[in-house]
mmCIF file of C-alpha atoms in Angstrom:
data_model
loop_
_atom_site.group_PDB
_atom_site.id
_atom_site.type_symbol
_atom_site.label_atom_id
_atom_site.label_comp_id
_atom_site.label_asym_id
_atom_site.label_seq_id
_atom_site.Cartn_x
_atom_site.Cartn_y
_atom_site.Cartn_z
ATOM 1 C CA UNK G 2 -5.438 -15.539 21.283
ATOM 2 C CA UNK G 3 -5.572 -11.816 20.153
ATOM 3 C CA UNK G 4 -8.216 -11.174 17.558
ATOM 4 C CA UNK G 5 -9.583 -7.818 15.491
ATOM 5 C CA UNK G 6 -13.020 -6.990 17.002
ATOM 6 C CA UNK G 7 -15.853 -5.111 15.371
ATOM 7 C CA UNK G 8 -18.851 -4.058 16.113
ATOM 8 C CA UNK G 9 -21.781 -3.929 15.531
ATOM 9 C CA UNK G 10 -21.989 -7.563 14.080
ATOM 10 C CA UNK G 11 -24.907 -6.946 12.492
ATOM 11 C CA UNK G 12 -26.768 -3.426 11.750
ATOM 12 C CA UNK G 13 -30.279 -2.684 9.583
ATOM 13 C CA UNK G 14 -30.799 0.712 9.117
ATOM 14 C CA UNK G 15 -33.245 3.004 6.522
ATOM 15 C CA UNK G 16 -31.904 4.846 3.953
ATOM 16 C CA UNK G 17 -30.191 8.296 4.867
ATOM 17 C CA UNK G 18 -29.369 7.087 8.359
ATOM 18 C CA UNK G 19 -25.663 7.377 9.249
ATOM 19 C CA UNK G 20 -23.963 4.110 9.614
ATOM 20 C CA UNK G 21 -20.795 3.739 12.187
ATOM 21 C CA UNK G 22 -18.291 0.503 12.565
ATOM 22 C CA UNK G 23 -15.783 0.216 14.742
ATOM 23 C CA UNK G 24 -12.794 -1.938 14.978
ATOM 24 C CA UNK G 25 -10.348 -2.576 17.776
ATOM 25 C CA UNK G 26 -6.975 -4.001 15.815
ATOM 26 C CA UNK G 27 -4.605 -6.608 17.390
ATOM 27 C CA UNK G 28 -2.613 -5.097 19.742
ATOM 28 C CA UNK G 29 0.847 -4.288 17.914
ATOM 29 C CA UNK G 30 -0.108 -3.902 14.380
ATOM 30 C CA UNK G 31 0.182 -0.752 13.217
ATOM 31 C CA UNK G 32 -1.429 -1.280 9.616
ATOM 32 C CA UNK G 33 -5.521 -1.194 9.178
ATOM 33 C CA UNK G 34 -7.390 -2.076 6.417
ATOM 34 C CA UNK G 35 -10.902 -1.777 5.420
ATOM 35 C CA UNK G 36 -12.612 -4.100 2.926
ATOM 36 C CA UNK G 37 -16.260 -4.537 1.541
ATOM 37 C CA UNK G 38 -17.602 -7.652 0.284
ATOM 38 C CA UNK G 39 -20.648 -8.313 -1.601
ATOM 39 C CA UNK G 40 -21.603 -11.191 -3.889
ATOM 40 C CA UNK G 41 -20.911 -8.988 -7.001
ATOM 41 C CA UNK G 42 -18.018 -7.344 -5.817
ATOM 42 C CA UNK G 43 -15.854 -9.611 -4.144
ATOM 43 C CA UNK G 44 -13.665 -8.451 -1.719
ATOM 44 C CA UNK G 45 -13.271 -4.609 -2.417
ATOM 45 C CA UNK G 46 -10.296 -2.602 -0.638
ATOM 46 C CA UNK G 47 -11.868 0.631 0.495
ATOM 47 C CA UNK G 48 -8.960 2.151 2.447
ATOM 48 C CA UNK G 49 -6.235 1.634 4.689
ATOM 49 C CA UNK G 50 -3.887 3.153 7.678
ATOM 50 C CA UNK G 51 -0.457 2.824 8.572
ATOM 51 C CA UNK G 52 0.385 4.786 11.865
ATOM 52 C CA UNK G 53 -2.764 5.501 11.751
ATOM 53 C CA UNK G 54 -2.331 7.723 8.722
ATOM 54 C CA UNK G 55 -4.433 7.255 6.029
ATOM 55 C CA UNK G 56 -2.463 5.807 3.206
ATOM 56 C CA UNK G 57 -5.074 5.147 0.286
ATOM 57 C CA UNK G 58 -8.832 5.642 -0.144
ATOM 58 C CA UNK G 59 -9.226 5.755 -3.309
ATOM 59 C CA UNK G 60 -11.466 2.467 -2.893
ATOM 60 C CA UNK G 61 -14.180 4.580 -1.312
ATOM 61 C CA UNK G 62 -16.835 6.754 -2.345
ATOM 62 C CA UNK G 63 -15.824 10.045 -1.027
ATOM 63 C CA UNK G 64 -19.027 11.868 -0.487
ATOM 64 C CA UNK G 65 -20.478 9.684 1.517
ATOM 65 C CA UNK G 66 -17.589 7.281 3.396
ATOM 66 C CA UNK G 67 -14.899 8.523 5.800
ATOM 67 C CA UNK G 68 -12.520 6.312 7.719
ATOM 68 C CA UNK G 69 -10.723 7.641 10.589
ATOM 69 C CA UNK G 70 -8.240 6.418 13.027
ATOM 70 C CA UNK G 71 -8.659 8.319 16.382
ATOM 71 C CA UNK G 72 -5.961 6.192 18.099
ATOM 72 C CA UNK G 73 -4.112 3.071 18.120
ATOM 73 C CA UNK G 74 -6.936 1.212 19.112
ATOM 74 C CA UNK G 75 -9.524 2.135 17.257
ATOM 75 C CA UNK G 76 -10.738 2.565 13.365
ATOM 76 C CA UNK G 77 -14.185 3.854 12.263
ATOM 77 C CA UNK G 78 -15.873 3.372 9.298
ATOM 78 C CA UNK G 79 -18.471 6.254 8.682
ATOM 79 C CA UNK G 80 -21.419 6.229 5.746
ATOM 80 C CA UNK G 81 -23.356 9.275 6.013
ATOM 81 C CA UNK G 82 -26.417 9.361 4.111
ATOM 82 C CA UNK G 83 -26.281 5.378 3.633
ATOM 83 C CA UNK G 84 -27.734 4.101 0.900
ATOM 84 C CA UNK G 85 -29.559 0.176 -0.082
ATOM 85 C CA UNK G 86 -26.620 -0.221 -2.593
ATOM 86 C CA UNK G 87 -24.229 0.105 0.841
ATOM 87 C CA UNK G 88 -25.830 -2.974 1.818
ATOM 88 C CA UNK G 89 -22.419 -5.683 2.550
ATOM 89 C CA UNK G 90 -20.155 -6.732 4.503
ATOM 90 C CA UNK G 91 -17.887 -4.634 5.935
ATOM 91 C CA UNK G 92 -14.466 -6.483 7.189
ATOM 92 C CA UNK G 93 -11.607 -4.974 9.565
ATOM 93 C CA UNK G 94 -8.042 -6.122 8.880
ATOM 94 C CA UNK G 95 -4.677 -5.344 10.942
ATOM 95 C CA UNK G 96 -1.237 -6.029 10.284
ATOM 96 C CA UNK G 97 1.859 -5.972 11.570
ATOM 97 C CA UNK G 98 4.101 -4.150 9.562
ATOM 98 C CA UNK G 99 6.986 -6.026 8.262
ATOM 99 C CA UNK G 100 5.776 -9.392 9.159
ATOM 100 C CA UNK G 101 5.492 -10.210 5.321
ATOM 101 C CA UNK G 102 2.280 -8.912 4.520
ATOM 102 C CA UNK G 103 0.164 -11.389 7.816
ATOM 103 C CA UNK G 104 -3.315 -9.824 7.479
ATOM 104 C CA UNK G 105 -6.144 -11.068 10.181
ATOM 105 C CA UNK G 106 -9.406 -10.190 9.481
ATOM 106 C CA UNK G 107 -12.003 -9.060 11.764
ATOM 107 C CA UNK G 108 -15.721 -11.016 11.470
ATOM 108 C CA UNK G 109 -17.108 -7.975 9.782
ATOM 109 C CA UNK G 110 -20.343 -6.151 9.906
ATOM 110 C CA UNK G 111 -23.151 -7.166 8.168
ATOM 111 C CA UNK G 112 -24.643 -3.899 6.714
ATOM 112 C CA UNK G 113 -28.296 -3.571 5.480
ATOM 113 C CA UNK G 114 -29.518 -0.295 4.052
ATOM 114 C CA UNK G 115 -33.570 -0.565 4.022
ATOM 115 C CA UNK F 29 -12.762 -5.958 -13.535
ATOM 116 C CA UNK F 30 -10.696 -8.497 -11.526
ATOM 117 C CA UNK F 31 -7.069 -8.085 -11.774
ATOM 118 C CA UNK F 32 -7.331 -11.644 -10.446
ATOM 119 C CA UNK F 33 -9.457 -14.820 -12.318
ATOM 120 C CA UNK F 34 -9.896 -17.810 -10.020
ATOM 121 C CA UNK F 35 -11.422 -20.876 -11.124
ATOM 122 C CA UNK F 36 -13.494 -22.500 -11.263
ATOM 123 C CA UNK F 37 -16.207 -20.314 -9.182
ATOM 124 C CA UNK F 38 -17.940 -23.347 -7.883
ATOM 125 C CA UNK F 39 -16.471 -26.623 -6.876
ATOM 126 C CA UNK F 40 -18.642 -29.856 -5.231
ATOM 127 C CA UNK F 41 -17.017 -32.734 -4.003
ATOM 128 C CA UNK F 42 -17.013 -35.812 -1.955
ATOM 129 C CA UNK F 43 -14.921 -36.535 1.168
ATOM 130 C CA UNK F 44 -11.449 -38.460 0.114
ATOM 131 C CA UNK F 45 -11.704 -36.622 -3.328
ATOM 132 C CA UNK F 46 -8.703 -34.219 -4.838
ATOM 133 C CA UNK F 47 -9.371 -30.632 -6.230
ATOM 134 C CA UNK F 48 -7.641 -27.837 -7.706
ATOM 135 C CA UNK F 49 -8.341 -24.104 -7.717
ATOM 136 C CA UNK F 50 -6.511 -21.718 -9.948
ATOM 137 C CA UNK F 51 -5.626 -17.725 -9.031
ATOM 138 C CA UNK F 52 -4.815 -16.279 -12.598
ATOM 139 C CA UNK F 53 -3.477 -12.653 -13.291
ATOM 140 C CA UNK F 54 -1.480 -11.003 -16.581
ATOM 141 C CA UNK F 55 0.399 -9.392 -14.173
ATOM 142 C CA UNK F 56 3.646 -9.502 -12.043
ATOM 143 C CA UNK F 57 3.182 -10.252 -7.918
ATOM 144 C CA UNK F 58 5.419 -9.254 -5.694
ATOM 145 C CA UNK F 59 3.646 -12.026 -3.035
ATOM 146 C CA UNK F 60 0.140 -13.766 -3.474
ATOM 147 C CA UNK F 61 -1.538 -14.982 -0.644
ATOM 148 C CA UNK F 62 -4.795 -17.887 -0.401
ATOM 149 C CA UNK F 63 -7.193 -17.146 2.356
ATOM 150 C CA UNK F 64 -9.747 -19.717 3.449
ATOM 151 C CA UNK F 65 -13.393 -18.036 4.690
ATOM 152 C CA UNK F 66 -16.096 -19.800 6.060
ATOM 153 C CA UNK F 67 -19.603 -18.406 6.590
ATOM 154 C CA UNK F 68 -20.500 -15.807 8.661
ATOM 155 C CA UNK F 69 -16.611 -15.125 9.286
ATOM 156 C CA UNK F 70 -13.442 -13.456 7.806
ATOM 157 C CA UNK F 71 -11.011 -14.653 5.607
ATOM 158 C CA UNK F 72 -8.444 -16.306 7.524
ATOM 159 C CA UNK F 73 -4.812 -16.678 5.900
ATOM 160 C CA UNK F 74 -3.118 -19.595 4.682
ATOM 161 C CA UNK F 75 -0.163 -19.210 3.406
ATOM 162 C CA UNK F 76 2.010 -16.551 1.985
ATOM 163 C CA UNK F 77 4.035 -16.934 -1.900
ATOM 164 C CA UNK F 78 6.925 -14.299 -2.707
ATOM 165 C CA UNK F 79 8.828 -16.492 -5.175
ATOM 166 C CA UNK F 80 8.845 -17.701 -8.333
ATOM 167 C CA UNK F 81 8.276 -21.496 -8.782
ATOM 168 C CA UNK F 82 7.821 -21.738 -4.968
ATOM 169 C CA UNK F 83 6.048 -24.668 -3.376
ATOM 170 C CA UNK F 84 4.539 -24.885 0.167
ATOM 171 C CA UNK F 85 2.898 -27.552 1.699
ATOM 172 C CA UNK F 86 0.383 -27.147 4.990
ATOM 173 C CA UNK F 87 -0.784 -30.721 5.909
ATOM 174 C CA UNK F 88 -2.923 -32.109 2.841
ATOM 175 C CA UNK F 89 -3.000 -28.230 1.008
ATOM 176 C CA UNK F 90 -0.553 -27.902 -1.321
ATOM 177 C CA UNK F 91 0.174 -23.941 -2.456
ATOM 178 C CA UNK F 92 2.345 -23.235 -5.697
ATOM 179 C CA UNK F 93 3.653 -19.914 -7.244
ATOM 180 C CA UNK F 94 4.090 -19.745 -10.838
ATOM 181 C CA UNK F 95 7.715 -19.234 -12.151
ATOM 182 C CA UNK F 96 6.497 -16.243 -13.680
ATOM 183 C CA UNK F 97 4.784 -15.041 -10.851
ATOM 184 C CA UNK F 98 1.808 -14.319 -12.278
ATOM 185 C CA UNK F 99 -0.844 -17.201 -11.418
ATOM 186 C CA UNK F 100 -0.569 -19.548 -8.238
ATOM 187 C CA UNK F 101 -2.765 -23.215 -7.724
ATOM 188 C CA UNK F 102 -4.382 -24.542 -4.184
ATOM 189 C CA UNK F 103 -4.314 -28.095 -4.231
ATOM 190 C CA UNK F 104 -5.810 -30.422 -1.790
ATOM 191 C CA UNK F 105 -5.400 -34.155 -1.489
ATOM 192 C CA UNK F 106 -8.268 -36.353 0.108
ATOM 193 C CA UNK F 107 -11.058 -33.457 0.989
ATOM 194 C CA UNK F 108 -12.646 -33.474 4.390
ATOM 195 C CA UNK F 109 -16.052 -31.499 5.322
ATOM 196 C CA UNK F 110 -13.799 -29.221 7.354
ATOM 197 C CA UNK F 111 -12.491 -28.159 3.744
ATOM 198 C CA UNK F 112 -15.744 -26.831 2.781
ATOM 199 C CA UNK F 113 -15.302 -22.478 2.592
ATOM 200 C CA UNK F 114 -14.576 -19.712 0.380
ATOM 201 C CA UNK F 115 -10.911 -19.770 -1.015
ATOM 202 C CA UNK F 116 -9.673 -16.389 -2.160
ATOM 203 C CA UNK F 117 -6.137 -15.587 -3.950
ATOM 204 C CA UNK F 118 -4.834 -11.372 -3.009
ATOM 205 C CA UNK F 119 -1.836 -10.520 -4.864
ATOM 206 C CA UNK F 120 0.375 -7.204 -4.689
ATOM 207 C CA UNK F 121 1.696 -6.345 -7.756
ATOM 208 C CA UNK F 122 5.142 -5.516 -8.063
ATOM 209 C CA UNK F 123 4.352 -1.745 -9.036
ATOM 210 C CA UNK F 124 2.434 -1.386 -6.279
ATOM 211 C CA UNK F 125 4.822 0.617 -3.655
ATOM 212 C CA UNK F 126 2.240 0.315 -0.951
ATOM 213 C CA UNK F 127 1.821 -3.190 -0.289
ATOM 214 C CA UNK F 128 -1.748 -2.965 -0.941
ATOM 215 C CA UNK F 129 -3.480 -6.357 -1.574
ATOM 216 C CA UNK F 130 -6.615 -6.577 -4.645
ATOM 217 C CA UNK F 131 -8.464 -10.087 -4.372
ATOM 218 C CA UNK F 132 -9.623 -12.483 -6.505
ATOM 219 C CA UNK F 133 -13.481 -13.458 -6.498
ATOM 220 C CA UNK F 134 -12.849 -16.485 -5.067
ATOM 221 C CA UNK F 135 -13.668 -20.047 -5.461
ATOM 222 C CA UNK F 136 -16.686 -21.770 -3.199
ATOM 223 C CA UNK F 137 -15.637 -25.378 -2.356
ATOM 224 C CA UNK F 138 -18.280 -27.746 -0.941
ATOM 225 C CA UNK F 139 -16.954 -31.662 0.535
ATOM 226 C CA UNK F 140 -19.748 -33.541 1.286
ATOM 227 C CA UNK F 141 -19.442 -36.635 3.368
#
């Protein structure tokens, strides 16, 4: 049963400490997203591949997020300095491209910024 | 500022009861999709709308797209426990070129037993 993976699952970290999450999309899909989800928020688009080209990030705060897509494999998630307001859930979604929009979500990373 | 308005936020039932949840929008969606998430876990898909009036069915759930394709219902008949999650609405408008999908706040359903 293929699945998105991330890791970690669960990271605490102080304030100005760089933050990385990975996620390994189904095998296949050649479309990444990732979300952020707080209570307040909701479900928050912060940016998304295709090809692994970045498409849009215009859900993220520049100066401090970067998302990268090294290979087909992989996506990272980078916050660099993190901050307590960074504090959520961060979710990994693939897709396969022209399979009418099928997003599967990862289990996310639970992000706390002490 | 949501671009999508489900109701109500909360919902509290017991098992064999029937509820409703509403995805709202003033605009135009190319497809709307309802996601079910349950704690600790990511949003898994349930079905997929692309046109108007459209009705799908998936065992006691019971999905409808407006005509105007702007707003889209969840009903379920006879709750279970197993019911109990998150259930989010994510639209793409039909401006947007990329396919990109914006999410409603979702509505937290609880069937007791």
């Amino acid at each position: 049963d293929a699945r998105v993976t991330q890791t970690p699952r669960h990271k605490v970290t102080e304030m100005g400490q760089e933050v990385t999450m990975r996620c390994q999309p189904i095998l296949g899909h050649n479309t990444v997203f990732w979300y952020r989800q707080t209570m307040m928020q909701g479900l928050e688009l912060l940016a998304y591949f295709r090809n692994r080209a970045p498409l849009d990030d215009s859900g993220m705060p520049k100066d401090r997020f970067s998302a990268e897509m090294p290979d087909a494999t992989l996506a990272t998630l980078k916050i660099q300095p993190s901050e307590p307001r960074d504090s959520a859930v961060y979710f990994c979604a693939s897709e396969r491209t022209g399979a009418s929009y099928e997003q599967y979500f990862g289990p996310g990373t639970r992000l706390t910024v002490t | 500022t949501q671009l999508l308005e489900q109701s109500p936020q909360f919902l509290s039932i017991q098992e064999g009861e029937n509820l409703t949840v509403y995805c709202n929008s003033s605009s135009v969606f190319s497809s709307l999709q309802w996601y079910r998430q349950e704690p600790g876990e990511g949003p898994v898909l349930l079905v997929t709308v692309v046109t108007g009036g459209e009705v799908k069915k998936l065992k006691r759930l019971t999905f409808q797209f407006g005509d105007a394709r702007k707003d889209s219902s969840l009903h379920i008949t006879a709750a279970q426990p197993g019911d109990t999650g998150l259930y989010l609405c994510a639209g793409v408008s039909r401006t947007d070129s990329w396919g990109k999908f914006q999410f409603g706040a979702g509505t937290q359903v609880v069937v007791t037993p």
